[in-house]
mmCIF file of C-alpha atoms and ligand atoms in Angstrom:
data_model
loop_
_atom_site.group_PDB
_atom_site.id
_atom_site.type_symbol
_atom_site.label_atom_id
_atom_site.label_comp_id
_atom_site.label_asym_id
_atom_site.label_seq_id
_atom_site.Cartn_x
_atom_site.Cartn_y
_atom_site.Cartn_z
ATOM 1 C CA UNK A 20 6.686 -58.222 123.349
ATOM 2 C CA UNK A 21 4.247 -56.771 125.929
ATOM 3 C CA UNK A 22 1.115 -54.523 125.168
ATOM 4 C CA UNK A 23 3.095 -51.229 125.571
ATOM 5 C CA UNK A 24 5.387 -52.496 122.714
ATOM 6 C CA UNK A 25 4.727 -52.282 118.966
ATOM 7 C CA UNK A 26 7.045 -53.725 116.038
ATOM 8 C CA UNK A 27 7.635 -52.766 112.853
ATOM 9 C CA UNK A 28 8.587 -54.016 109.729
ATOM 10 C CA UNK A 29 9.743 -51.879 106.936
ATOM 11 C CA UNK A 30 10.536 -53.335 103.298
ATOM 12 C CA UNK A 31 12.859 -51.757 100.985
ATOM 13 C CA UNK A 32 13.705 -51.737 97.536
ATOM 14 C CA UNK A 33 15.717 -50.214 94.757
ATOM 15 C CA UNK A 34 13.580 -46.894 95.399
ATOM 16 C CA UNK A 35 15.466 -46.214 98.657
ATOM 17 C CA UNK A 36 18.833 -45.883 97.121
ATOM 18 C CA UNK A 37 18.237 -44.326 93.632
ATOM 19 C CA UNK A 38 18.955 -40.925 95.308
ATOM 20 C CA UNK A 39 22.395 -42.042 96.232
ATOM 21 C CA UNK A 40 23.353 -43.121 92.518
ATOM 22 C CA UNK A 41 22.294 -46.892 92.509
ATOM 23 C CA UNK A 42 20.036 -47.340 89.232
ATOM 24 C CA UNK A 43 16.508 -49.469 90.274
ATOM 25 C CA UNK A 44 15.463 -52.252 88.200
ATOM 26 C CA UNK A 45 12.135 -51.542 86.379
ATOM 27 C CA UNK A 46 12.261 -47.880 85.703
ATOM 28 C CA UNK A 47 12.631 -46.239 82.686
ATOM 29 C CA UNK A 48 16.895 -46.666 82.030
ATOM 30 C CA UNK A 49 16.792 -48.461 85.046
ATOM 31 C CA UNK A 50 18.658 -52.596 85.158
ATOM 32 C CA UNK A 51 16.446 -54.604 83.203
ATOM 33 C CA UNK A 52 16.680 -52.290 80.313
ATOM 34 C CA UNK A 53 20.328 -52.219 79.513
ATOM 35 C CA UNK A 54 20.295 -56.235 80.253
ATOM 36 C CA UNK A 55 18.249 -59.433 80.168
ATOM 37 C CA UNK A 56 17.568 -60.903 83.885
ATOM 38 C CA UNK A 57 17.858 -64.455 81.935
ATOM 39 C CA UNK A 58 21.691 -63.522 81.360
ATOM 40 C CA UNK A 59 22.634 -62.227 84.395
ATOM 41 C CA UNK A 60 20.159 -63.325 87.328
ATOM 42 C CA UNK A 61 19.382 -66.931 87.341
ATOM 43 C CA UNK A 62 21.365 -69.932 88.072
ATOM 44 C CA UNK A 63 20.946 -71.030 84.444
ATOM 45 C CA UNK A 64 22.676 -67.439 83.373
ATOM 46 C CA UNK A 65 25.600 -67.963 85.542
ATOM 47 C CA UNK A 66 26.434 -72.059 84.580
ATOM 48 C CA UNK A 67 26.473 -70.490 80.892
ATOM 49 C CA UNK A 68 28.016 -67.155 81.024
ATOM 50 C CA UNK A 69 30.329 -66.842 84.555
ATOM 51 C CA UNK A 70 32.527 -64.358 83.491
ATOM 52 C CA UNK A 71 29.458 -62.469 82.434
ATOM 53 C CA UNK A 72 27.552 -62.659 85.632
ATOM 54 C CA UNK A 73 30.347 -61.893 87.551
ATOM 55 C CA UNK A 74 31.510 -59.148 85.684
ATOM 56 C CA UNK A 75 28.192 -57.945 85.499
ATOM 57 C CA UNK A 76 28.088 -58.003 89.455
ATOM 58 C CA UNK A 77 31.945 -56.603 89.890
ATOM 59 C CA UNK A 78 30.882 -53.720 87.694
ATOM 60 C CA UNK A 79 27.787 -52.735 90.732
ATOM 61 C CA UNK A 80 30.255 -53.387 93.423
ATOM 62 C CA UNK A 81 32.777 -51.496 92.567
ATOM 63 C CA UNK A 82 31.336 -47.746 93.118
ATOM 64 C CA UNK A 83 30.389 -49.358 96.626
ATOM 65 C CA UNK A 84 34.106 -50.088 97.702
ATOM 66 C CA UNK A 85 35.787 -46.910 95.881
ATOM 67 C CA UNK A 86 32.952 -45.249 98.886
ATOM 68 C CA UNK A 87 31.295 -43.444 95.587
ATOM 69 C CA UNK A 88 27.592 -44.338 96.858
ATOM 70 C CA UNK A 89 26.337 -42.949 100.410
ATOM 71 C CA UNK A 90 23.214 -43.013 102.438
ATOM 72 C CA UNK A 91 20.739 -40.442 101.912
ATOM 73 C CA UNK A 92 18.512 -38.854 104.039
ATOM 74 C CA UNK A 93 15.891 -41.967 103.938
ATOM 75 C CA UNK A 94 18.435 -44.569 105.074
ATOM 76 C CA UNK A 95 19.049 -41.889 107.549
ATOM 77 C CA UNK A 96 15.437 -41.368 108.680
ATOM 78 C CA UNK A 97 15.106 -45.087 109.328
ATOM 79 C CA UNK A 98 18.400 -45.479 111.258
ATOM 80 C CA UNK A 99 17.084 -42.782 113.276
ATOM 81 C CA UNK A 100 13.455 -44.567 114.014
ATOM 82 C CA UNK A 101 15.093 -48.020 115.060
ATOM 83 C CA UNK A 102 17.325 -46.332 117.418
ATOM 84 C CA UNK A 103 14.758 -43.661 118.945
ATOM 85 C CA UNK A 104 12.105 -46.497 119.045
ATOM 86 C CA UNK A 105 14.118 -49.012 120.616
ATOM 87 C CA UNK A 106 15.467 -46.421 123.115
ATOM 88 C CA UNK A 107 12.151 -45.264 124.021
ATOM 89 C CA UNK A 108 11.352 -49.157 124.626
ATOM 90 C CA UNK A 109 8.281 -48.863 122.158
ATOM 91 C CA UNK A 110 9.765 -51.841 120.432
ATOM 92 C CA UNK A 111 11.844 -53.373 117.640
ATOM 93 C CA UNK A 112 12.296 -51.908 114.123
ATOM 94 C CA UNK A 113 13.835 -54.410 111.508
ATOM 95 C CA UNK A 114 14.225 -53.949 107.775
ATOM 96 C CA UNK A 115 14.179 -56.358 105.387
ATOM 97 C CA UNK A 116 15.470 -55.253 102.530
ATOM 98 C CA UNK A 117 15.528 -56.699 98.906
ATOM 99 C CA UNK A 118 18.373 -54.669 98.470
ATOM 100 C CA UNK A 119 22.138 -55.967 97.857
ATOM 101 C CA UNK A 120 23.854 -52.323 98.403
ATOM 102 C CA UNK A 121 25.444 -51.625 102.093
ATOM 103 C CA UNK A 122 23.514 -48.558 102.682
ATOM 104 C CA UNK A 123 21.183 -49.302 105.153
ATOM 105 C CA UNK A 124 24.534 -50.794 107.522
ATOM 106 C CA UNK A 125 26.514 -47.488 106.495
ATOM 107 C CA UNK A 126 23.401 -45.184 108.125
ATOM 108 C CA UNK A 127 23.302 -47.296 111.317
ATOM 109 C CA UNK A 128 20.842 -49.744 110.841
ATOM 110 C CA UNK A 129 21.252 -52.511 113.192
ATOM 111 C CA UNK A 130 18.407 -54.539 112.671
ATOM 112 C CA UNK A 131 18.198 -55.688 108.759
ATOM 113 C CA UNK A 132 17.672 -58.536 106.728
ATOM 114 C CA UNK A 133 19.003 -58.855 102.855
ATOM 115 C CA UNK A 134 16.606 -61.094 101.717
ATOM 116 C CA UNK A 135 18.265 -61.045 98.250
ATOM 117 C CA UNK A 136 21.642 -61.265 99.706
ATOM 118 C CA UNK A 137 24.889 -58.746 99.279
ATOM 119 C CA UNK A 138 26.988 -57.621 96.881
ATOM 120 C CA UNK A 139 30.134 -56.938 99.477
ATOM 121 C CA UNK A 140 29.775 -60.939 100.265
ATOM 122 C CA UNK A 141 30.712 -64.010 98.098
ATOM 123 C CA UNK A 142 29.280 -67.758 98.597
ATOM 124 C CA UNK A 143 31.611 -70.593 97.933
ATOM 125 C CA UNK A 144 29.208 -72.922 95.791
ATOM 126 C CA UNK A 145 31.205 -75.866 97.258
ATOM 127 C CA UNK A 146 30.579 -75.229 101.022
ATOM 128 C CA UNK A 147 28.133 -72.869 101.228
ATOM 129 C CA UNK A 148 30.831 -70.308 103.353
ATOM 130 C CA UNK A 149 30.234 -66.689 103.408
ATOM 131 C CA UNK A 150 32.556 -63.922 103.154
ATOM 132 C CA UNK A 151 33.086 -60.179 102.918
ATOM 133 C CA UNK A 152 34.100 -59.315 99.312
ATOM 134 C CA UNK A 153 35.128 -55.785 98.486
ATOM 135 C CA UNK A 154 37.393 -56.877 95.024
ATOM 136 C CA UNK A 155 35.989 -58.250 91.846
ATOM 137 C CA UNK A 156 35.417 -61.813 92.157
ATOM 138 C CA UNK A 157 36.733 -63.989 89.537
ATOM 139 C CA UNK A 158 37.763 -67.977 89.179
ATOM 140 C CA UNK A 159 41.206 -67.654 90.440
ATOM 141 C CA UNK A 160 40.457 -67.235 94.131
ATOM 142 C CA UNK A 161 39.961 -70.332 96.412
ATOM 143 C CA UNK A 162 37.760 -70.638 99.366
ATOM 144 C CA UNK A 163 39.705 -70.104 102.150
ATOM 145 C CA UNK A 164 37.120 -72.888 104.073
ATOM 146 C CA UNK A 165 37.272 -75.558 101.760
ATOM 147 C CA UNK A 166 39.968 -74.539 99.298
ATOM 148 C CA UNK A 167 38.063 -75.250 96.485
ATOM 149 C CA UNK A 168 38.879 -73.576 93.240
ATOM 150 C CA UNK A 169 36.449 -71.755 90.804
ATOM 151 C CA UNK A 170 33.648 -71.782 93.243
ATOM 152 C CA UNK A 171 33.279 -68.208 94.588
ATOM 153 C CA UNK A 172 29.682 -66.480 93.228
ATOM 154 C CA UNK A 173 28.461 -63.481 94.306
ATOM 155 C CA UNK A 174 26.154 -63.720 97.495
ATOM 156 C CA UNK A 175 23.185 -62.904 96.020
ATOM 157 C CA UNK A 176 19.798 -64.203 95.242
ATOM 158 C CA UNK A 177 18.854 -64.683 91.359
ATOM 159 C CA UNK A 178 15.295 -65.858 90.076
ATOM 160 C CA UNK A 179 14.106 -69.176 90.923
ATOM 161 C CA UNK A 180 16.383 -69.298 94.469
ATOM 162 C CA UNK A 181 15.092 -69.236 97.842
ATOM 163 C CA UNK A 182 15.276 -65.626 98.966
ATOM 164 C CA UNK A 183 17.122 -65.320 102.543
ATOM 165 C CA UNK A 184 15.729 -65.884 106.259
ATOM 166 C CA UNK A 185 12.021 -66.203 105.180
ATOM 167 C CA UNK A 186 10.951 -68.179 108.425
ATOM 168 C CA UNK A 187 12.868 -65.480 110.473
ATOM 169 C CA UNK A 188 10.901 -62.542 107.628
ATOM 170 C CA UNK A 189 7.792 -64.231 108.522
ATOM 171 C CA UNK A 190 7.782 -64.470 112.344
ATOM 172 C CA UNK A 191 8.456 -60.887 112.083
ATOM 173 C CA UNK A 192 5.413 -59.825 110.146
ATOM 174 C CA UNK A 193 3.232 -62.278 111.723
ATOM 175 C CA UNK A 194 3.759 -59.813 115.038
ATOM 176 C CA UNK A 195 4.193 -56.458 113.639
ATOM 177 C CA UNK A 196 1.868 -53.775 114.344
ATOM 178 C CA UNK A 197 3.086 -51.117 111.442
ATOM 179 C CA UNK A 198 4.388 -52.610 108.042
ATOM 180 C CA UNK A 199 6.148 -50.074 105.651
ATOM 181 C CA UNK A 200 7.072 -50.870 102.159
ATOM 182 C CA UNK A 201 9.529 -48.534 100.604
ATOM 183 C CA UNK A 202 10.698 -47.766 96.871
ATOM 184 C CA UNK A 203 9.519 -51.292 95.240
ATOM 185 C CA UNK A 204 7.414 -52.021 92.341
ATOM 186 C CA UNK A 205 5.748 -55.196 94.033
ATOM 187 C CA UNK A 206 6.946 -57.187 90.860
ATOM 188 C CA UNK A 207 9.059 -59.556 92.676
ATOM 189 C CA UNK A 208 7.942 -62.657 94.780
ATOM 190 C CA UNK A 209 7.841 -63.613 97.538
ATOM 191 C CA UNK A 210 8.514 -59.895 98.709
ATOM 192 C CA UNK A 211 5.350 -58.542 96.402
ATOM 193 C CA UNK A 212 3.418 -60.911 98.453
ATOM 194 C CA UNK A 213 4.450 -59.482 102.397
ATOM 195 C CA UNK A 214 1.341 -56.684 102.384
ATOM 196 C CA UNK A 215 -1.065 -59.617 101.814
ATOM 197 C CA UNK A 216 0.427 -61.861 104.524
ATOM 198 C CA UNK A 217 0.204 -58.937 107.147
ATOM 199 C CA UNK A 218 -3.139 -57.685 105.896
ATOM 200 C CA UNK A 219 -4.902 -60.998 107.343
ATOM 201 C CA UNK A 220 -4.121 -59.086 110.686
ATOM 202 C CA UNK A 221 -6.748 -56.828 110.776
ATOM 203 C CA UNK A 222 -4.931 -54.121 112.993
ATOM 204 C CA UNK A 223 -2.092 -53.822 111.295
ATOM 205 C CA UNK A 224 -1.125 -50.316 109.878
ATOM 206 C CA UNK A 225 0.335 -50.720 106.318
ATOM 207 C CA UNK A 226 1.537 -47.806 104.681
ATOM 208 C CA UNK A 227 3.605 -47.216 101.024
ATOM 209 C CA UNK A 228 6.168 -44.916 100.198
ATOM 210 C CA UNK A 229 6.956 -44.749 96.938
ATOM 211 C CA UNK A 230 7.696 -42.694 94.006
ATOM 212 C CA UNK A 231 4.596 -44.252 92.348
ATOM 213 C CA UNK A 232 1.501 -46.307 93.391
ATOM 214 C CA UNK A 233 3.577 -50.239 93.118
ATOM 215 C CA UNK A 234 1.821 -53.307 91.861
ATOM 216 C CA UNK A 235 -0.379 -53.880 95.411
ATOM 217 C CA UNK A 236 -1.118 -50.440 95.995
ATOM 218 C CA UNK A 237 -4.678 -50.839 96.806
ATOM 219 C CA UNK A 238 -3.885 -53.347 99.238
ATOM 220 C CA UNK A 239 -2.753 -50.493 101.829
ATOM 221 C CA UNK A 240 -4.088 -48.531 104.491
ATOM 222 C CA UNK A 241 -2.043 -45.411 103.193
ATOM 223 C CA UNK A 242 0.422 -44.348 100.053
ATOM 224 C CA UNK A 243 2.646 -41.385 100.117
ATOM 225 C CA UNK A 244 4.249 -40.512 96.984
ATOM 226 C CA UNK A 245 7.355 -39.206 96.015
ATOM 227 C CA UNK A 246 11.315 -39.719 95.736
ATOM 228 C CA UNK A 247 12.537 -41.408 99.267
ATOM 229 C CA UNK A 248 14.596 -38.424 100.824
ATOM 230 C CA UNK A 249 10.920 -36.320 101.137
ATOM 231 C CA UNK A 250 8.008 -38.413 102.260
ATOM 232 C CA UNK A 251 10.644 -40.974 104.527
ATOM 233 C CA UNK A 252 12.447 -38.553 107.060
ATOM 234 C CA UNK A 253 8.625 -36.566 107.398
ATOM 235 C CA UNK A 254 6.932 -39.790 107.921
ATOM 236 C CA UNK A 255 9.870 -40.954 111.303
ATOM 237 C CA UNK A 256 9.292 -38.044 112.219
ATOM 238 C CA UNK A 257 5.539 -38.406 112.624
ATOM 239 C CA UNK A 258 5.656 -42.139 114.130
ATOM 240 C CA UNK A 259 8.259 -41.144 116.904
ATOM 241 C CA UNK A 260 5.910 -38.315 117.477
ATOM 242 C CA UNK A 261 1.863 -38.927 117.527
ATOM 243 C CA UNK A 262 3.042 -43.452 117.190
ATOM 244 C CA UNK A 263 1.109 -45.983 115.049
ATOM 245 C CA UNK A 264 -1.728 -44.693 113.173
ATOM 246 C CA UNK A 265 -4.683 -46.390 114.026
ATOM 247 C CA UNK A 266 -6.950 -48.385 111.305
ATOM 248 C CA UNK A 267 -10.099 -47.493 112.766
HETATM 249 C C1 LIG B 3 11.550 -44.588 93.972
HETATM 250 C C2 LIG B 3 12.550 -43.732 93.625
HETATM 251 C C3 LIG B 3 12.886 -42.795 94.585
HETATM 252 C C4 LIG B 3 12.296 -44.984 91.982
HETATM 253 N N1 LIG B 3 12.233 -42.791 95.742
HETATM 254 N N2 LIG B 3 10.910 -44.563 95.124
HETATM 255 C C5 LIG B 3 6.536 -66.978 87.365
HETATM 256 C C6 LIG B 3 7.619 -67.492 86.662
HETATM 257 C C7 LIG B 3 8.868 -67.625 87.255
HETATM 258 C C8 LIG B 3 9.077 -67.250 88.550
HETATM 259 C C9 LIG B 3 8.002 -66.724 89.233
HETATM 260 C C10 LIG B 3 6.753 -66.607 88.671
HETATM 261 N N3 LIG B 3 5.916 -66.057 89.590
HETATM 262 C C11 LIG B 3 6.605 -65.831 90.697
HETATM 263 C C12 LIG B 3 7.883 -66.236 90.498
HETATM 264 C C13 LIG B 3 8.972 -66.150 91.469
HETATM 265 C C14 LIG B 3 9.972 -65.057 91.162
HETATM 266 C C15 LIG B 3 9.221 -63.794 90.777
HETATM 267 O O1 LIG B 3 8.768 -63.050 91.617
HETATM 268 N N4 LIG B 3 9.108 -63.507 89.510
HETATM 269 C C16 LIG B 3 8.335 -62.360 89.066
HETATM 270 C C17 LIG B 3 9.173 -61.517 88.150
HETATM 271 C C18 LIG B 3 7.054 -62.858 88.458
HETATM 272 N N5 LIG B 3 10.714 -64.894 92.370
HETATM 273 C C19 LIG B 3 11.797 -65.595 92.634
HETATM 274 O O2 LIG B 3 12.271 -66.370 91.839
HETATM 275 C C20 LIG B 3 12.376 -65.445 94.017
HETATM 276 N N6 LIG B 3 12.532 -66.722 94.595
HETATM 277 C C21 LIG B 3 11.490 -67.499 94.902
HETATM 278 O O3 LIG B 3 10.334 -67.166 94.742
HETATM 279 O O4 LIG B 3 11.846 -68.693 95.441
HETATM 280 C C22 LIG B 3 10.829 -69.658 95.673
HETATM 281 C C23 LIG B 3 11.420 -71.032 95.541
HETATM 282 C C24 LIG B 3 10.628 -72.097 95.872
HETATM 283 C C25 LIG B 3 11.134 -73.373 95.754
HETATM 284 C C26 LIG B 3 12.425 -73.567 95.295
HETATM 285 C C27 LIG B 3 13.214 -72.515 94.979
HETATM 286 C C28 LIG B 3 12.703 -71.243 95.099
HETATM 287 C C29 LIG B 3 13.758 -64.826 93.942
HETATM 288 C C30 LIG B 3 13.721 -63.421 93.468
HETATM 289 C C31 LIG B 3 15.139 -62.873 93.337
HETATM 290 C C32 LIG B 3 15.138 -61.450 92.827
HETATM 291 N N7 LIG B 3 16.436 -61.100 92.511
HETATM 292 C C33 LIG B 3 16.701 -59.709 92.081
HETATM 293 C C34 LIG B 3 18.187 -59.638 91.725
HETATM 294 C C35 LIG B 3 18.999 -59.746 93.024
HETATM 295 C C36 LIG B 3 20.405 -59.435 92.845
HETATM 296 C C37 LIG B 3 20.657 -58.134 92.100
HETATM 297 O O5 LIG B 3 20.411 -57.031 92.642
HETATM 298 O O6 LIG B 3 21.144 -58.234 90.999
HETATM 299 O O7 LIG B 3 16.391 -58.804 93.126
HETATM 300 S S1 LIG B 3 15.672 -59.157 90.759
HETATM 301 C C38 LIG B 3 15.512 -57.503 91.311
HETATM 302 O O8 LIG B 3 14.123 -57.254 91.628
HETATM 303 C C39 LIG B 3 16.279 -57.442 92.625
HETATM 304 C C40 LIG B 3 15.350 -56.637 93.466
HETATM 305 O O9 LIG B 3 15.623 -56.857 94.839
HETATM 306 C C41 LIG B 3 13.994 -57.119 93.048
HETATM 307 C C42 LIG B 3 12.871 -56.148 93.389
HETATM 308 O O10 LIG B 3 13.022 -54.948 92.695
HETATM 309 P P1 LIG B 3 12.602 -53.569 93.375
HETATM 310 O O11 LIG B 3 13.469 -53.299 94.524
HETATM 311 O O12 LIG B 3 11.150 -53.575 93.616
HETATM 312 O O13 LIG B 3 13.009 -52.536 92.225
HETATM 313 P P2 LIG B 3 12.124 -51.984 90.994
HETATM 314 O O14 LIG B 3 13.047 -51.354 90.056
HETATM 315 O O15 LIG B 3 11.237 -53.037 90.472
HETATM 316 O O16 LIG B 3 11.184 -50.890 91.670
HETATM 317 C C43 LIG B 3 11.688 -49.685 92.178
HETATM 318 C C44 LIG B 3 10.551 -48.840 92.716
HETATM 319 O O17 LIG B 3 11.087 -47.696 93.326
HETATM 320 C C45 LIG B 3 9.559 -48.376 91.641
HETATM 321 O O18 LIG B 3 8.226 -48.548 92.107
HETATM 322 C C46 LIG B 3 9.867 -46.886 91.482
HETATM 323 O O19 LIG B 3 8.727 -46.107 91.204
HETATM 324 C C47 LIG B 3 10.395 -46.544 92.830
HETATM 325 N N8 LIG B 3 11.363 -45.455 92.847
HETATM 326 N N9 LIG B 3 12.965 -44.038 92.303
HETATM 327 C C48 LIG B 3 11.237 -43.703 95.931
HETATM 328 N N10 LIG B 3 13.862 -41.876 94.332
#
């Protein structure tokens, strides 16, 4: 990166995709009140219950195959900024999203991390092999690496795993010049913890966008509330025009 060239990091959460039909976690009707994280989203959960957890995961992934769940306007927005930004050679956009939908890849995002891993993937337990899952997953299908039977789980990240990419997550932050945090309560480590880590760089710009101040609100330069689809496409369109706000 050269002096001319200034990186940003954007964080998303559920926020970003409750206007195209995907319930969040913590709000009022939202996940964790229609069922317990300790039966569906730890490793302990899914040695007791498998059918559960997986059924509880086929039953999110199927609206995303059927194509019932589409970008909105915010995914949009920040397709737009990687690929105006980029083009303009002002730098790299990447988002690292806690998010285990698709809809960041379906607006054009190029340039994205699922830290919490995704829903359209399975991981074979045995090998550790990847692959693209748009079915429900049960215990009849066999790894098509290893062959091994009963050991497909859904490719995501439950409480008390190592989140995905962190040293790769880190590098990024520890060189951005803009950090944006999108549609998360700041309840979840180590995500919660990303404004602190790029706040020991004093000239960083961190700004929220969110329908309501999150957990580490105070700890940014600037908050814009409201749902994703109004503050996100008028806040790209600001950056590729006037650039980084400055701290000072
Ligand atoms: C809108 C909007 C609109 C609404 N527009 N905005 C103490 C005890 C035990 C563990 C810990 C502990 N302290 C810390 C931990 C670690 C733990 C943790 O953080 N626990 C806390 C609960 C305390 N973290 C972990 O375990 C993580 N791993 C880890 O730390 O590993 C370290 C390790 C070290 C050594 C060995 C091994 C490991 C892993 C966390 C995994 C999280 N997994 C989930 C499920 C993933 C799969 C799935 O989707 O089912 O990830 S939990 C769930 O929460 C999901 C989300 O990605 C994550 C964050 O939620 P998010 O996105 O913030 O959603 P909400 O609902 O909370 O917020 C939505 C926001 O949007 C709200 O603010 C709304 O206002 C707003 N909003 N509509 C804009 N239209």
């Amino acid at each position: 990166m050269d002096d001319t060239q200034w990186e940003i990091v954007i964080l998303t959460g559920a926020g970003i995709s409750q206007e195209s039909g995907l319930d969040t976690f913590r709000d009022k009707g939202g996940i964790w009140s229609k069922v317990n994280i300790e039966d569906v989203a730890t490793p302990n959960a899914y040695q007791k219950h498998p059918k559960r957890v997986q059924e509880f995961y086929n039953a999110r992934r199927r609206p995303l195959i059927e194509g019932l769940i589409k970008p909105n306007a915010a995914h949009n927005a920040l397709a737009r900024l990687e690929k105006e930004w980029s083009s303009e050679n002002r730098g790299k956009v990447t988002i690292v999203t806690q998010n285990i939908d698709n809809l960041h890849e379906m607006a054009g995002s190029k340039n994205l991390i699922h830290m919490h891993g995704e829903i359209l993937k399975a991981r074979c337990q045995k090998c550790g092999n990847i692959l693209i899952c748009n079915t429900d997953l049960g215990f009849e299908e066999v790894c098509p690496e290893c062959t091994g039977k009963d050991v497909l789980r859904p490719h995501v990240v439950w409480f008390g795993e190592m989140p995905l990419e962190m040293d790769h997550i880190y590098a990024l932050l520890e060189k951005c010049a803009l950090f944006i945090s999108i549609g998360t309560s700041g309840n979840v480590y180590p995500a919660a913890g990303f404004v602190q880590f790029v706040g020991v760089n004093l000239n960083v710009y961190k700004i929220e966008l969110n329908l309501e101040p999150s957990e580490g609100a105070t700890l940014f330069d600037e908050a814009r509330y409201g749902a994703a689809t109004d503050p996100i496409p008028l806040f790209v369109e600001e950056l590729l025009l006037n650039g980084i706000p400055s701290r000072n």
